[in-house]
């Protein structure tokens, strides 16, 4: 009888410990990662948004733009140098047809990876984002949101404000962007604008899940930090997780997001949106990164290496 009681107590203790593990839900991933660049010694600069065909553009340690193409659902990849000496910061993005819109010397350019370039706008233009069909792109210019039509080379002002930043062309008839420190959705069918947020804040990163129609973004408001989500179908705005995080992109099938915990040694982890479980990918020193469009792979940098996960 005493032995049964001991066993019972032991099982109870094990159960409690397991429940604590589940609640804290932080585990170390059996990480399958490959080194893409080694001994870089400088920060890698990633594009703002990935291409829909597995493309990611980044600047390597020598400050040269690299076009990386990741195989669908796997970590097979190819890479090649493009537009040497042309591209700066995050301001470059690739269309579904392979056109690249990028910023160089504060001017918007359009280019094919293998051919020449065409200047679209001069001075203080930034942050291009392609339409889903790749026939137009939108960019910011002196407090204006402007679309550029590739076929007829025409420009059209879509919105104006004191400050326009971070546009994402999320569907053929909707663009989301930051206008005067609030996240705004523009309906291109009727030209109506709607604020998603109502408190002015800093929004350093926005990403869009095109399958689930959800926008995720970082909000920094009066010392309060967190990751929020906005569901387009239900128009519901809610907090995903509180904390000082860097948002890198979506995980596989949009079931998770990749985050860097800035206040915890820059730990990189995957956050399950349903179970709220954390899977640690890098315990410390993660700098930046971006996931592929389908979330099947993550390209990220530490202080001295670039990895494909």
mmCIF file of C-alpha atoms in Angstrom:
data_model
loop_
_atom_site.group_PDB
_atom_site.id
_atom_site.type_symbol
_atom_site.label_atom_id
_atom_site.label_comp_id
_atom_site.label_asym_id
_atom_site.label_seq_id
_atom_site.Cartn_x
_atom_site.Cartn_y
_atom_site.Cartn_z
ATOM 1 C CA UNK A 1 0.000 0.000 0.000
ATOM 2 C CA UNK A 2 2.837 2.391 0.947
ATOM 3 C CA UNK A 3 4.541 1.675 -2.361
ATOM 4 C CA UNK A 4 1.340 2.531 -4.270
ATOM 5 C CA UNK A 5 1.057 5.836 -2.387
ATOM 6 C CA UNK A 6 4.672 6.663 -3.244
ATOM 7 C CA UNK A 7 4.058 5.870 -6.892
ATOM 8 C CA UNK A 8 0.889 7.950 -6.831
ATOM 9 C CA UNK A 9 2.720 10.943 -5.335
ATOM 10 C CA UNK A 10 5.518 10.547 -7.856
ATOM 11 C CA UNK A 11 3.051 10.532 -10.758
ATOM 12 C CA UNK A 12 1.343 13.610 -9.311
ATOM 13 C CA UNK A 13 4.661 15.463 -9.099
ATOM 14 C CA UNK A 14 5.527 14.476 -12.662
ATOM 15 C CA UNK A 15 2.133 15.697 -13.835
ATOM 16 C CA UNK A 16 2.623 19.060 -12.138
ATOM 17 C CA UNK A 17 6.075 19.429 -13.649
ATOM 18 C CA UNK A 18 4.753 18.587 -17.108
ATOM 19 C CA UNK A 19 1.977 21.131 -16.737
ATOM 20 C CA UNK A 20 4.535 23.790 -15.808
ATOM 21 C CA UNK A 21 6.542 22.923 -18.891
ATOM 22 C CA UNK A 22 3.438 23.237 -21.069
ATOM 23 C CA UNK A 23 2.441 26.557 -19.484
ATOM 24 C CA UNK A 24 5.896 28.049 -19.934
ATOM 25 C CA UNK A 25 6.008 26.308 -23.321
ATOM 26 C CA UNK A 26 9.575 27.173 -24.263
ATOM 27 C CA UNK A 27 11.549 24.368 -25.856
ATOM 28 C CA UNK A 28 14.741 24.143 -27.856
ATOM 29 C CA UNK A 29 14.195 23.269 -31.499
ATOM 30 C CA UNK A 30 15.973 20.377 -33.139
ATOM 31 C CA UNK A 31 17.307 23.029 -35.463
ATOM 32 C CA UNK A 32 17.969 22.138 -39.078
ATOM 33 C CA UNK A 33 19.881 25.124 -40.347
ATOM 34 C CA UNK A 34 22.476 25.770 -42.979
ATOM 35 C CA UNK A 35 25.124 28.486 -43.060
ATOM 36 C CA UNK A 36 24.590 30.747 -46.087
ATOM 37 C CA UNK A 37 27.259 33.333 -45.273
ATOM 38 C CA UNK A 38 30.091 32.932 -42.746
ATOM 39 C CA UNK A 39 32.180 35.443 -40.800
ATOM 40 C CA UNK A 40 30.152 38.376 -42.088
ATOM 41 C CA UNK A 41 31.155 40.704 -39.211
ATOM 42 C CA UNK A 42 28.536 43.254 -40.242
ATOM 43 C CA UNK A 43 24.758 43.336 -40.154
ATOM 44 C CA UNK A 44 23.011 41.686 -43.069
ATOM 45 C CA UNK A 45 20.258 43.877 -44.593
ATOM 46 C CA UNK A 46 17.117 42.033 -45.680
ATOM 47 C CA UNK A 47 14.402 43.071 -48.090
ATOM 48 C CA UNK A 48 11.147 44.326 -46.599
ATOM 49 C CA UNK A 49 9.014 41.534 -48.072
ATOM 50 C CA UNK A 50 9.775 38.215 -49.820
ATOM 51 C CA UNK A 51 8.845 37.249 -53.371
ATOM 52 C CA UNK A 52 5.944 34.833 -53.829
ATOM 53 C CA UNK A 53 8.143 32.291 -55.622
ATOM 54 C CA UNK A 54 10.563 31.730 -52.735
ATOM 55 C CA UNK A 55 12.820 34.718 -53.435
ATOM 56 C CA UNK A 56 14.553 36.776 -50.774
ATOM 57 C CA UNK A 57 16.979 39.609 -51.503
ATOM 58 C CA UNK A 58 19.630 40.512 -48.935
ATOM 59 C CA UNK A 59 22.897 42.408 -48.759
ATOM 60 C CA UNK A 60 25.867 40.277 -47.767
ATOM 61 C CA UNK A 61 28.889 41.207 -45.639
ATOM 62 C CA UNK A 62 30.559 42.813 -48.648
ATOM 63 C CA UNK A 63 27.472 45.041 -49.049
ATOM 64 C CA UNK A 64 26.498 43.387 -52.331
ATOM 65 C CA UNK A 65 22.859 42.443 -53.107
ATOM 66 C CA UNK A 66 22.187 38.699 -53.327
ATOM 67 C CA UNK A 67 19.070 37.081 -54.779
ATOM 68 C CA UNK A 68 18.354 33.882 -52.834
ATOM 69 C CA UNK A 69 15.723 31.462 -54.139
ATOM 70 C CA UNK A 70 14.508 28.803 -51.716
ATOM 71 C CA UNK A 71 12.931 25.596 -52.981
ATOM 72 C CA UNK A 72 9.264 25.159 -52.061
ATOM 73 C CA UNK A 73 8.836 23.415 -48.740
ATOM 74 C CA UNK A 74 12.533 22.650 -48.359
ATOM 75 C CA UNK A 75 15.901 24.174 -47.595
ATOM 76 C CA UNK A 76 17.304 23.689 -51.084
ATOM 77 C CA UNK A 77 18.355 27.027 -52.474
ATOM 78 C CA UNK A 78 20.307 28.916 -55.101
ATOM 79 C CA UNK A 79 21.837 32.385 -54.865
ATOM 80 C CA UNK A 80 23.417 34.922 -57.169
ATOM 81 C CA UNK A 81 24.695 38.481 -56.950
ATOM 82 C CA UNK A 82 22.522 41.168 -58.565
ATOM 83 C CA UNK A 83 22.625 44.942 -59.073
ATOM 84 C CA UNK A 84 26.076 45.350 -57.535
ATOM 85 C CA UNK A 85 26.497 48.666 -55.736
ATOM 86 C CA UNK A 86 22.892 49.692 -56.359
ATOM 87 C CA UNK A 87 20.699 48.615 -53.462
ATOM 88 C CA UNK A 88 20.592 50.118 -49.955
ATOM 89 C CA UNK A 89 18.829 49.128 -46.699
ATOM 90 C CA UNK A 90 15.498 47.239 -46.822
ATOM 91 C CA UNK A 91 14.103 49.230 -49.710
ATOM 92 C CA UNK A 92 13.961 46.547 -52.385
ATOM 93 C CA UNK A 93 11.358 43.994 -53.373
ATOM 94 C CA UNK A 94 10.841 41.492 -56.184
ATOM 95 C CA UNK A 95 7.640 41.043 -58.193
ATOM 96 C CA UNK A 96 5.993 37.728 -59.185
ATOM 97 C CA UNK A 97 7.464 38.231 -62.670
ATOM 98 C CA UNK A 98 11.035 38.875 -61.497
ATOM 99 C CA UNK A 99 11.110 42.673 -61.693
ATOM 100 C CA UNK A 100 12.916 44.402 -58.826
ATOM 101 C CA UNK A 101 11.842 47.761 -57.434
ATOM 102 C CA UNK A 102 14.534 49.295 -55.254
ATOM 103 C CA UNK A 103 15.885 52.509 -53.758
ATOM 104 C CA UNK A 104 19.306 53.854 -54.696
ATOM 105 C CA UNK A 105 20.542 57.324 -53.712
ATOM 106 C CA UNK A 106 17.030 58.164 -52.445
ATOM 107 C CA UNK A 107 15.483 57.410 -55.846
ATOM 108 C CA UNK A 108 13.111 54.594 -56.824
ATOM 109 C CA UNK A 109 14.384 52.378 -59.645
ATOM 110 C CA UNK A 110 12.930 49.455 -61.556
ATOM 111 C CA UNK A 111 15.165 46.686 -62.835
ATOM 112 C CA UNK A 112 15.418 43.123 -64.022
ATOM 113 C CA UNK A 113 18.105 41.194 -62.204
ATOM 114 C CA UNK A 114 20.052 40.567 -65.403
ATOM 115 C CA UNK A 115 19.464 43.851 -67.248
ATOM 116 C CA UNK A 116 19.510 47.585 -66.818
ATOM 117 C CA UNK A 117 17.582 49.969 -64.624
ATOM 118 C CA UNK A 118 14.992 52.674 -65.003
ATOM 119 C CA UNK A 119 14.557 55.593 -62.605
ATOM 120 C CA UNK A 120 10.939 56.035 -61.515
ATOM 121 C CA UNK A 121 11.129 58.793 -58.907
ATOM 122 C CA UNK A 122 13.882 61.085 -57.638
ATOM 123 C CA UNK A 123 14.675 62.225 -54.105
ATOM 124 C CA UNK A 124 13.287 60.979 -50.819
ATOM 125 C CA UNK A 125 11.310 58.030 -52.225
ATOM 126 C CA UNK A 126 11.228 54.753 -50.342
ATOM 127 C CA UNK A 127 9.640 51.409 -49.419
ATOM 128 C CA UNK A 128 8.279 49.899 -52.658
ATOM 129 C CA UNK A 129 5.675 47.102 -52.456
ATOM 130 C CA UNK A 130 4.340 45.078 -55.413
ATOM 131 C CA UNK A 131 0.717 44.396 -56.258
ATOM 132 C CA UNK A 132 -0.223 40.676 -56.140
ATOM 133 C CA UNK A 133 -0.207 40.473 -59.975
ATOM 134 C CA UNK A 134 3.093 42.293 -60.261
ATOM 135 C CA UNK A 135 1.815 44.828 -62.783
ATOM 136 C CA UNK A 136 2.099 47.778 -60.374
ATOM 137 C CA UNK A 137 3.952 48.776 -57.261
ATOM 138 C CA UNK A 138 3.340 51.355 -54.580
ATOM 139 C CA UNK A 139 5.908 53.521 -52.783
ATOM 140 C CA UNK A 140 6.234 56.467 -50.397
ATOM 141 C CA UNK A 141 7.309 59.901 -51.588
ATOM 142 C CA UNK A 142 7.259 63.125 -49.571
ATOM 143 C CA UNK A 143 4.128 62.321 -47.561
ATOM 144 C CA UNK A 144 2.372 60.652 -50.478
ATOM 145 C CA UNK A 145 1.461 57.056 -51.279
ATOM 146 C CA UNK A 146 2.009 56.600 -55.011
ATOM 147 C CA UNK A 147 1.298 53.689 -57.339
ATOM 148 C CA UNK A 148 3.290 53.068 -60.505
ATOM 149 C CA UNK A 149 1.805 51.165 -63.453
ATOM 150 C CA UNK A 150 4.451 49.122 -65.292
ATOM 151 C CA UNK A 151 2.617 48.838 -68.619
ATOM 152 C CA UNK A 152 1.867 52.505 -69.261
ATOM 153 C CA UNK A 153 4.550 53.983 -66.940
ATOM 154 C CA UNK A 154 2.019 56.162 -65.158
ATOM 155 C CA UNK A 155 1.927 57.376 -61.533
ATOM 156 C CA UNK A 156 -1.132 57.912 -59.384
ATOM 157 C CA UNK A 157 -1.323 59.465 -55.901
ATOM 158 C CA UNK A 158 -3.386 57.170 -53.658
ATOM 159 C CA UNK A 159 -3.109 58.958 -50.322
ATOM 160 C CA UNK A 160 -1.485 61.993 -48.718
ATOM 161 C CA UNK A 161 -0.547 62.834 -45.141
ATOM 162 C CA UNK A 162 2.154 64.317 -42.966
ATOM 163 C CA UNK A 163 3.942 60.981 -42.894
ATOM 164 C CA UNK A 164 3.351 57.872 -45.053
ATOM 165 C CA UNK A 165 5.367 54.705 -44.317
ATOM 166 C CA UNK A 166 5.561 50.927 -44.747
ATOM 167 C CA UNK A 167 2.991 50.118 -47.440
ATOM 168 C CA UNK A 168 1.992 46.514 -48.121
ATOM 169 C CA UNK A 169 -0.153 45.775 -51.183
ATOM 170 C CA UNK A 170 -2.112 42.919 -49.613
ATOM 171 C CA UNK A 171 -4.763 42.277 -52.302
ATOM 172 C CA UNK A 172 -5.706 43.711 -55.681
ATOM 173 C CA UNK A 173 -8.083 46.174 -54.036
ATOM 174 C CA UNK A 174 -6.411 46.810 -50.632
ATOM 175 C CA UNK A 175 -3.206 48.418 -49.425
ATOM 176 C CA UNK A 176 -2.202 48.641 -45.775
ATOM 177 C CA UNK A 177 0.267 51.298 -44.610
ATOM 178 C CA UNK A 178 1.216 53.595 -41.743
ATOM 179 C CA UNK A 179 -0.289 57.067 -42.117
ATOM 180 C CA UNK A 180 0.478 59.779 -39.566
ATOM 181 C CA UNK A 181 1.499 57.142 -36.993
ATOM 182 C CA UNK A 182 -1.598 54.958 -37.375
ATOM 183 C CA UNK A 183 -2.076 51.787 -39.410
ATOM 184 C CA UNK A 184 -4.501 52.435 -42.252
ATOM 185 C CA UNK A 185 -6.232 50.296 -44.891
ATOM 186 C CA UNK A 186 -6.981 51.844 -48.266
ATOM 187 C CA UNK A 187 -9.789 50.331 -50.348
ATOM 188 C CA UNK A 188 -8.826 50.898 -53.986
ATOM 189 C CA UNK A 189 -12.362 50.185 -55.208
ATOM 190 C CA UNK A 190 -13.912 53.221 -53.532
ATOM 191 C CA UNK A 191 -10.757 55.066 -52.342
ATOM 192 C CA UNK A 192 -11.949 54.883 -48.742
ATOM 193 C CA UNK A 193 -9.412 54.824 -45.920
ATOM 194 C CA UNK A 194 -9.952 53.236 -42.527
ATOM 195 C CA UNK A 195 -7.742 53.418 -39.446
ATOM 196 C CA UNK A 196 -7.005 50.030 -37.880
ATOM 197 C CA UNK A 197 -5.329 51.674 -34.891
ATOM 198 C CA UNK A 198 -6.477 54.850 -33.181
ATOM 199 C CA UNK A 199 -3.527 55.618 -30.896
ATOM 200 C CA UNK A 200 -0.471 57.117 -32.551
ATOM 201 C CA UNK A 201 2.520 54.823 -32.155
ATOM 202 C CA UNK A 202 5.603 53.444 -33.865
ATOM 203 C CA UNK A 203 5.000 50.498 -36.208
ATOM 204 C CA UNK A 204 8.419 49.261 -37.390
ATOM 205 C CA UNK A 205 7.248 46.078 -39.161
ATOM 206 C CA UNK A 206 4.084 44.763 -40.829
ATOM 207 C CA UNK A 207 3.575 41.337 -42.404
ATOM 208 C CA UNK A 208 0.533 39.815 -44.093
ATOM 209 C CA UNK A 209 -0.779 36.267 -44.166
ATOM 210 C CA UNK A 210 -2.515 36.053 -47.558
ATOM 211 C CA UNK A 211 -4.072 32.647 -46.783
ATOM 212 C CA UNK A 212 -5.703 33.572 -43.477
ATOM 213 C CA UNK A 213 -6.105 37.280 -44.313
ATOM 214 C CA UNK A 214 -4.425 38.489 -41.140
ATOM 215 C CA UNK A 215 -2.024 41.410 -40.701
ATOM 216 C CA UNK A 216 0.609 41.112 -37.958
ATOM 217 C CA UNK A 217 2.575 44.102 -36.756
ATOM 218 C CA UNK A 218 4.854 45.456 -34.040
ATOM 219 C CA UNK A 219 3.446 48.299 -31.957
ATOM 220 C CA UNK A 220 5.554 50.513 -29.722
ATOM 221 C CA UNK A 221 3.388 52.893 -27.721
ATOM 222 C CA UNK A 222 4.561 54.995 -24.739
ATOM 223 C CA UNK A 223 6.910 52.322 -23.425
ATOM 224 C CA UNK A 224 4.406 49.526 -24.114
ATOM 225 C CA UNK A 225 5.501 46.958 -26.699
ATOM 226 C CA UNK A 226 3.794 44.031 -28.347
ATOM 227 C CA UNK A 227 2.784 42.072 -31.445
ATOM 228 C CA UNK A 228 -0.784 42.691 -32.636
ATOM 229 C CA UNK A 229 -2.964 41.075 -35.286
ATOM 230 C CA UNK A 230 -5.806 42.419 -37.400
ATOM 231 C CA UNK A 231 -8.219 39.987 -39.060
ATOM 232 C CA UNK A 232 -9.554 41.501 -42.254
ATOM 233 C CA UNK A 233 -12.645 39.286 -42.445
ATOM 234 C CA UNK A 234 -13.920 40.036 -38.940
ATOM 235 C CA UNK A 235 -12.191 43.435 -38.544
ATOM 236 C CA UNK A 236 -10.927 42.243 -35.163
ATOM 237 C CA UNK A 237 -7.812 43.825 -33.623
ATOM 238 C CA UNK A 238 -6.119 41.906 -30.788
ATOM 239 C CA UNK A 239 -2.801 41.406 -29.026
ATOM 240 C CA UNK A 240 -0.820 38.278 -29.920
ATOM 241 C CA UNK A 241 1.961 38.651 -27.351
ATOM 242 C CA UNK A 242 3.287 41.478 -25.208
ATOM 243 C CA UNK A 243 6.978 42.300 -25.104
ATOM 244 C CA UNK A 244 9.804 44.037 -26.917
ATOM 245 C CA UNK A 245 9.987 41.831 -29.981
ATOM 246 C CA UNK A 246 11.309 42.067 -33.514
ATOM 247 C CA UNK A 247 8.904 40.494 -36.029
ATOM 248 C CA UNK A 248 10.630 38.515 -38.798
ATOM 249 C CA UNK A 249 7.833 36.705 -40.627
ATOM 250 C CA UNK A 250 5.331 33.865 -40.786
ATOM 251 C CA UNK A 251 6.016 30.231 -40.013
ATOM 252 C CA UNK A 252 4.759 27.234 -42.035
ATOM 253 C CA UNK A 253 1.057 27.496 -43.020
ATOM 254 C CA UNK A 254 0.820 30.745 -41.062
ATOM 255 C CA UNK A 255 0.392 28.795 -37.819
ATOM 256 C CA UNK A 256 3.302 30.580 -36.141
ATOM 257 C CA UNK A 257 5.419 33.707 -36.353
ATOM 258 C CA UNK A 258 9.162 34.210 -35.955
ATOM 259 C CA UNK A 259 10.237 36.682 -33.277
ATOM 260 C CA UNK A 260 13.440 38.024 -31.730
ATOM 261 C CA UNK A 261 13.182 38.836 -28.023
ATOM 262 C CA UNK A 262 15.215 42.035 -27.870
ATOM 263 C CA UNK A 263 15.310 42.141 -24.056
ATOM 264 C CA UNK A 264 16.295 38.480 -23.657
ATOM 265 C CA UNK A 265 19.742 38.334 -25.255
ATOM 266 C CA UNK A 266 18.111 38.677 -28.701
ATOM 267 C CA UNK A 267 16.741 35.151 -28.523
ATOM 268 C CA UNK A 268 15.128 33.941 -31.761
ATOM 269 C CA UNK A 269 12.082 31.695 -31.500
ATOM 270 C CA UNK A 270 8.988 30.467 -33.288
ATOM 271 C CA UNK A 271 5.720 31.387 -31.542
ATOM 272 C CA UNK A 272 2.749 29.084 -32.100
ATOM 273 C CA UNK A 273 -0.325 31.285 -32.567
ATOM 274 C CA UNK A 274 -2.735 28.615 -31.266
ATOM 275 C CA UNK A 275 -0.900 26.946 -28.380
ATOM 276 C CA UNK A 276 1.312 29.968 -27.535
ATOM 277 C CA UNK A 277 4.300 27.616 -27.345
ATOM 278 C CA UNK A 278 7.785 28.982 -27.998
ATOM 279 C CA UNK A 279 10.345 26.973 -29.912
ATOM 280 C CA UNK A 280 13.829 28.434 -29.526
ATOM 281 C CA UNK A 281 15.886 28.579 -32.729
ATOM 282 C CA UNK A 282 18.828 30.702 -31.519
ATOM 283 C CA UNK A 283 19.353 31.136 -27.793
ATOM 284 C CA UNK A 284 21.065 34.521 -28.236
ATOM 285 C CA UNK A 285 22.613 37.058 -30.628
ATOM 286 C CA UNK A 286 20.018 36.910 -33.418
ATOM 287 C CA UNK A 287 20.108 40.194 -35.359
ATOM 288 C CA UNK A 288 17.455 40.165 -38.084
ATOM 289 C CA UNK A 289 15.723 37.952 -40.618
ATOM 290 C CA UNK A 290 12.837 37.279 -42.967
ATOM 291 C CA UNK A 291 10.796 34.182 -43.791
ATOM 292 C CA UNK A 292 9.822 33.022 -47.254
ATOM 293 C CA UNK A 293 6.361 33.911 -48.560
ATOM 294 C CA UNK A 294 4.932 30.469 -47.691
ATOM 295 C CA UNK A 295 6.715 30.370 -44.329
ATOM 296 C CA UNK A 296 8.558 27.147 -45.174
ATOM 297 C CA UNK A 297 11.999 28.647 -44.481
ATOM 298 C CA UNK A 298 13.561 31.434 -42.435
ATOM 299 C CA UNK A 299 16.656 33.387 -43.429
ATOM 300 C CA UNK A 300 18.220 35.048 -40.403
ATOM 301 C CA UNK A 301 21.497 36.546 -39.234
ATOM 302 C CA UNK A 302 23.540 36.464 -36.052
ATOM 303 C CA UNK A 303 26.511 38.712 -35.359
ATOM 304 C CA UNK A 304 28.789 36.673 -37.628
ATOM 305 C CA UNK A 305 26.694 34.269 -39.749
ATOM 306 C CA UNK A 306 23.686 34.071 -42.040
ATOM 307 C CA UNK A 307 21.519 30.957 -41.649
ATOM 308 C CA UNK A 308 18.718 29.286 -43.560
ATOM 309 C CA UNK A 309 16.372 27.480 -41.173
#
